[in-house]
Short mmCIF file of C-alpha atoms and ligand atoms in Angstrom, two decimals:
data_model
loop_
_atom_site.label_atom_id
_atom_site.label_comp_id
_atom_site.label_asym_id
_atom_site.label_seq_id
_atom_site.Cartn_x
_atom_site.Cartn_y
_atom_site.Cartn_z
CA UNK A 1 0.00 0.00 0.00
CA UNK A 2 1.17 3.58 -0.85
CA UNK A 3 1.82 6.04 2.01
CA UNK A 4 -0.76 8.07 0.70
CA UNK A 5 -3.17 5.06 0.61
CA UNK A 6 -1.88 4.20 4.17
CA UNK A 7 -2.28 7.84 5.61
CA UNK A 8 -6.08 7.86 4.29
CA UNK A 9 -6.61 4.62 5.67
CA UNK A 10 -5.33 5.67 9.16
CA UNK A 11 -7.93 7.44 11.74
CA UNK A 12 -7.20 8.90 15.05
CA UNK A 13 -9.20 5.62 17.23
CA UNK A 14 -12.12 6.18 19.29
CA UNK A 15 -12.94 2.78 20.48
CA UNK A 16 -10.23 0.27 20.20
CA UNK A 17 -11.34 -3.64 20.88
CA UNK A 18 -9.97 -4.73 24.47
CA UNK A 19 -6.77 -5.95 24.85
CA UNK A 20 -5.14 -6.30 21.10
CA UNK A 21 -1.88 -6.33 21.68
CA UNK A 22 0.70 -6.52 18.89
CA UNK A 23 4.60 -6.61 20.12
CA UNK A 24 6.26 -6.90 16.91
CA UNK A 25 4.17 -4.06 15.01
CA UNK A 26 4.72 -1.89 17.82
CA UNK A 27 8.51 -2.61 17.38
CA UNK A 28 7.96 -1.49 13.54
CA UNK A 29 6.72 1.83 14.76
CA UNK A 30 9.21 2.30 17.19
CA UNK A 31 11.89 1.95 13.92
CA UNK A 32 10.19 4.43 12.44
CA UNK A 33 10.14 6.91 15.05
CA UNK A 34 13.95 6.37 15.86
CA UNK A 35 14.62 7.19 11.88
CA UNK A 36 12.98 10.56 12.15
CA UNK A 37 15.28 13.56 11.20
CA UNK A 38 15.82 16.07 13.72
CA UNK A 39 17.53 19.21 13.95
CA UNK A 40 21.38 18.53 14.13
CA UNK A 41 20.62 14.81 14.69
CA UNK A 42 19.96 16.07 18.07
CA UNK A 43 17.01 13.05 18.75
CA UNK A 44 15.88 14.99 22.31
CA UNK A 45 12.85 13.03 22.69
CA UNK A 46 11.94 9.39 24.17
CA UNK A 47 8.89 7.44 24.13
CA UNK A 48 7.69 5.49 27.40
CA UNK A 49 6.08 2.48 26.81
CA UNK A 50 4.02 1.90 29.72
CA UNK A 51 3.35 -1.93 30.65
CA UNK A 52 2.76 -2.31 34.28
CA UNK A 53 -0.76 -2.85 34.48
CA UNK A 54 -1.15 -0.62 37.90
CA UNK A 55 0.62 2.47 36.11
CA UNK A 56 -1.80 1.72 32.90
CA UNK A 57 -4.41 2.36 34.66
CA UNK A 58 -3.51 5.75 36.37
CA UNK A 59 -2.17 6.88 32.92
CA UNK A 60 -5.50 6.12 31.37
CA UNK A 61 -6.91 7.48 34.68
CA UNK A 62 -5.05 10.87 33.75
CA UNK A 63 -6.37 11.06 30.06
CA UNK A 64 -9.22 13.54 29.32
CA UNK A 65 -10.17 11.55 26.04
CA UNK A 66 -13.57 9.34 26.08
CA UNK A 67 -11.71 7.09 24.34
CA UNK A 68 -11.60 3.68 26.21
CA UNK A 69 -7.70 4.28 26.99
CA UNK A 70 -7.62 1.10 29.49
CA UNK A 71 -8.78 -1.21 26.95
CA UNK A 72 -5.88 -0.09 24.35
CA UNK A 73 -3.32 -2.69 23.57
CA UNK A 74 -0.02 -0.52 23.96
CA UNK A 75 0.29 2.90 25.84
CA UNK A 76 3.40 5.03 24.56
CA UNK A 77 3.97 8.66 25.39
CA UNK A 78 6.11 10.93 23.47
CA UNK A 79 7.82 13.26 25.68
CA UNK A 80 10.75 15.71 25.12
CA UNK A 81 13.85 16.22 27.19
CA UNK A 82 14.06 18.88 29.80
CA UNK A 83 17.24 19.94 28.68
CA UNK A 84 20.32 19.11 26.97
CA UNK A 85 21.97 17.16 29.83
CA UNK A 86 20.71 13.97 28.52
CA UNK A 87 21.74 14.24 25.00
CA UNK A 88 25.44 13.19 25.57
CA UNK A 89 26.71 15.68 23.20
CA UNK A 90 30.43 15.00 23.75
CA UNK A 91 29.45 11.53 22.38
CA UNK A 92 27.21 12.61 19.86
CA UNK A 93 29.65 14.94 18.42
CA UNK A 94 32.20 12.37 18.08
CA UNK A 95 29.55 10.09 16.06
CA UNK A 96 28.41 12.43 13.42
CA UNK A 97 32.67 13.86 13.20
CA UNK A 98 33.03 9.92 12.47
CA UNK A 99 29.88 9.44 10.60
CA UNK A 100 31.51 12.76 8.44
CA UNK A 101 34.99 11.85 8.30
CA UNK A 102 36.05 14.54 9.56
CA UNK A 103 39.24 13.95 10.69
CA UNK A 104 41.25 15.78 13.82
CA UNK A 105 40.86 17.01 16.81
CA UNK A 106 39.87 20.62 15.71
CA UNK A 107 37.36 19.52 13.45
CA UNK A 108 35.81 17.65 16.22
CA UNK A 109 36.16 20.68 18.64
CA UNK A 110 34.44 22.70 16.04
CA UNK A 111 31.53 20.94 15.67
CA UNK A 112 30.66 20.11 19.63
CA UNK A 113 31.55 24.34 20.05
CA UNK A 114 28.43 24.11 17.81
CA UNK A 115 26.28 22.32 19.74
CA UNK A 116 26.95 24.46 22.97
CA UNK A 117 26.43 27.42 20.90
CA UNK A 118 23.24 26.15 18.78
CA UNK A 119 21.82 23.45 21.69
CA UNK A 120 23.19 23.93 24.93
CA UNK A 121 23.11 28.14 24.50
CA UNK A 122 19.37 27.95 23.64
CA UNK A 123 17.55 29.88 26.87
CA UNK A 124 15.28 27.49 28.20
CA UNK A 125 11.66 28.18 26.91
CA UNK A 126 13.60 27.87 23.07
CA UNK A 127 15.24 24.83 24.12
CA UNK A 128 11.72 23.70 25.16
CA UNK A 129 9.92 24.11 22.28
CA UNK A 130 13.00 22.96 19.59
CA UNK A 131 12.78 19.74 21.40
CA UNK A 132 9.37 19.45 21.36
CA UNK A 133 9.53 19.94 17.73
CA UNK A 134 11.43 17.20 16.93
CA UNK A 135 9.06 14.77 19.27
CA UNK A 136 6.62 15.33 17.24
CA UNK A 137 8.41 14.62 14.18
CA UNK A 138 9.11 11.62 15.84
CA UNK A 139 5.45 10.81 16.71
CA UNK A 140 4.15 11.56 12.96
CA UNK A 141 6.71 8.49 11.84
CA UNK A 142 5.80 6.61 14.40
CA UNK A 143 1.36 6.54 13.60
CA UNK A 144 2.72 6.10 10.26
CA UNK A 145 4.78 3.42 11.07
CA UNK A 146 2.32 1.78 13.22
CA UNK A 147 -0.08 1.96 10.23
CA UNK A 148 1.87 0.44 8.19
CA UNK A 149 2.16 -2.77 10.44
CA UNK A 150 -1.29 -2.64 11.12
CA UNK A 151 -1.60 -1.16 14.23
CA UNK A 152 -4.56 1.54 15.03
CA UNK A 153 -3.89 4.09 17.19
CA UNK A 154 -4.85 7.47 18.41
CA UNK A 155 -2.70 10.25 19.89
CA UNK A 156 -3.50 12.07 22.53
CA UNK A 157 -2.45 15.66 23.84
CA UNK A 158 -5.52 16.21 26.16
CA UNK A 159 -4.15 14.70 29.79
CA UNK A 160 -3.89 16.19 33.07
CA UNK A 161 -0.07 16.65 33.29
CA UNK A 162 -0.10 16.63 37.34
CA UNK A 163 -1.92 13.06 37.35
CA UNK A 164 0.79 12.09 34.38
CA UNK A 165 3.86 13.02 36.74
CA UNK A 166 2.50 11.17 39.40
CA UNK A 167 1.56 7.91 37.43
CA UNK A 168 5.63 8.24 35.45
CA UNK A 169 7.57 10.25 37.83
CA UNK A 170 8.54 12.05 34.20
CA UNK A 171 10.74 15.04 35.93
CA UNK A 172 12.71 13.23 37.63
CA UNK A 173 13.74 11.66 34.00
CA UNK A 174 14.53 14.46 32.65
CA UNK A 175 11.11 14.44 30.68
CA UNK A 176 8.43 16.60 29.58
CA UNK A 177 5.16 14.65 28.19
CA UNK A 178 3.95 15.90 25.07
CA UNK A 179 1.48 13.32 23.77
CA UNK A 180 -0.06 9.80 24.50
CA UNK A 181 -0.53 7.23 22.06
CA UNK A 182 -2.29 3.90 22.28
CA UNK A 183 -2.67 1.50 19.97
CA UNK A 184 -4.16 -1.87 19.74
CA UNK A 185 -7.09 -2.63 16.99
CA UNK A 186 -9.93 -0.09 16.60
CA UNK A 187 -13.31 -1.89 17.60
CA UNK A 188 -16.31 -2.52 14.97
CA UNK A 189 -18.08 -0.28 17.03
CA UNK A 190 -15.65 2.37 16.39
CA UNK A 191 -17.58 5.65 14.91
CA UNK A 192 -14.36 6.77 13.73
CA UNK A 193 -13.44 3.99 11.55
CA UNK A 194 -16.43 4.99 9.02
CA UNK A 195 -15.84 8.96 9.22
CA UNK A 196 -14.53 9.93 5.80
CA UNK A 197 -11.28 12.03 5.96
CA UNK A 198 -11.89 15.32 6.92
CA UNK A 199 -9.23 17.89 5.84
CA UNK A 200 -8.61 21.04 4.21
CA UNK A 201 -7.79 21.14 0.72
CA UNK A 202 -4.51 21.29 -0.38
CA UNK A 203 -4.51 24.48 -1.97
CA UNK A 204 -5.79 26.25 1.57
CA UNK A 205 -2.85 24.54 3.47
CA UNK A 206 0.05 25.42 0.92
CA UNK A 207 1.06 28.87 -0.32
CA UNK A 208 2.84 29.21 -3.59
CA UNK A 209 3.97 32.53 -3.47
C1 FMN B 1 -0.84 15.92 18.47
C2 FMN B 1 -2.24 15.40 18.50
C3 FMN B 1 -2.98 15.51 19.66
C4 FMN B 1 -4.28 14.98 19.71
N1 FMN B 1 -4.96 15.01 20.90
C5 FMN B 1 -6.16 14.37 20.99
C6 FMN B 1 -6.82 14.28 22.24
O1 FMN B 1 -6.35 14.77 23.26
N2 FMN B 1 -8.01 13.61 22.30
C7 FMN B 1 -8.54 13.04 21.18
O2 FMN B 1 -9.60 12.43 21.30
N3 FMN B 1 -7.93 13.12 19.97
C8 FMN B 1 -6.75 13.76 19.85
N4 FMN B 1 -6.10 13.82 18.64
C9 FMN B 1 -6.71 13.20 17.45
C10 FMN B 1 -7.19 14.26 16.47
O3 FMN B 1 -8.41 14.80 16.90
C11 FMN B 1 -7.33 13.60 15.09
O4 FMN B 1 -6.07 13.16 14.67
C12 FMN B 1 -7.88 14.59 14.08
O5 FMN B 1 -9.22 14.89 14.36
C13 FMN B 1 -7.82 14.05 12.66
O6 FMN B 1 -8.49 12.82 12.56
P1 FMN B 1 -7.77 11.54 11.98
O7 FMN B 1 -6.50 11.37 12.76
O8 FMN B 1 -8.73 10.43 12.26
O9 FMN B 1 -7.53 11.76 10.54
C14 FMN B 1 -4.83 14.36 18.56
C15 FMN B 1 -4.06 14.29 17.39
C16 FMN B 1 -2.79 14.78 17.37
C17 FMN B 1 -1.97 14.64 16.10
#
């Protein structure tokens, strides 16, 4: 099936059938996600796949959606990082001078001055929103991915944060949430899965100029 095809076909779930779980197709999506660009290669998000079934249930406890969250096969949330403490950048600069070539110790100092300028100098509210950025770059491949292996899912942006933190104890990780996807099978009884795809055309959404 064509992306295209695949991206019509896909529909943000409002009733998923209890309990479809789907390990390996969840392990496609996660490929996808990891290949997502991002600015400088940077890659300041995770996803937290949340298994334990106590800390499903507060999660889906801290969701605003009528969705039935619980009944969802596989709860991930997208979050991005705090700040750039976690991104290793000594390490990451020495991967991409590799991945590069470029050879020498000044070359190498070059680039990670760089990142301090570019990533570590942002102020904090930029820093915040560049890495949220790239999360959802990340989350895009990843519904795409998980259509393509079959998995339905429906993201989520609409959860009490405070409930969240206490369910994931997310700041102590380093982590900001950004949005909650589960995925699992949409039901029959899902009134989404017959909506017809309701967008904009494309001439309203892009400006030749
Ligand atoms: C970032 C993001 C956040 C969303 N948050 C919610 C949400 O909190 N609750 C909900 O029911 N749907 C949520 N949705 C689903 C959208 O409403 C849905 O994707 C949109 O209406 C388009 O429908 P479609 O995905 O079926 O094509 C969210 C979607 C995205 C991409």
């Amino acid at each position: 099936m064509s992306l295209i095809d695949l991206l019509n076909r896909r529909h943000a779930v409002r009733r998923f059938s209890p309990g479809v779980a789907d390990p390996a197709a969840l392990d496609h999506a996660f490929r996808a996600a990891v290949l997502a660009p991002t600015s400088f290669n940077a890659q300041p998000w995770r996803a937290v796949l949340v298994e334990h079934p106590e800390t499903r249930k507060a999660v889906a406890g801290a969701v605003y959606s009528s969705t039935n969250v619980g009944a969802a096969g596989h709860m991930v949330l997208f979050c991005h990082l705090a700040d750039a403490a976690a991104l290793d950048l000594d390490g990451h600069a020495a991967r991409m001078a590799d991945q590069r070539g470029l050879a020498g110790r000044e070359a190498l100092q070059k680039l990670r001055a760089g990142y301090a300028r570019d990533i570590e100098g942002k102020p904090p509210q930029v820093f915040d929103a560049w890495a949220k950025a790239q999360t959802y770059l990340a989350l895009g491949l990843f519904l795409a991915g998980a259509a393509e292996a079959g998995l339905d899912a429906c993201p989520m942006e609409g959860f009490n944060p405070a409930a969240l933190e206490d369910a994931l104890g997310l700041a102590a990780r380093g982590l900001v949430p950004d949005v909650l996807v589960t995925l699992g099978r949409s039901a029959e009884d899902d009134p989404a899965a017959h909506w017809p795809k309701l967008r904009q055309p494309a001439d309203s959404l892009i400006l030749r100029i």
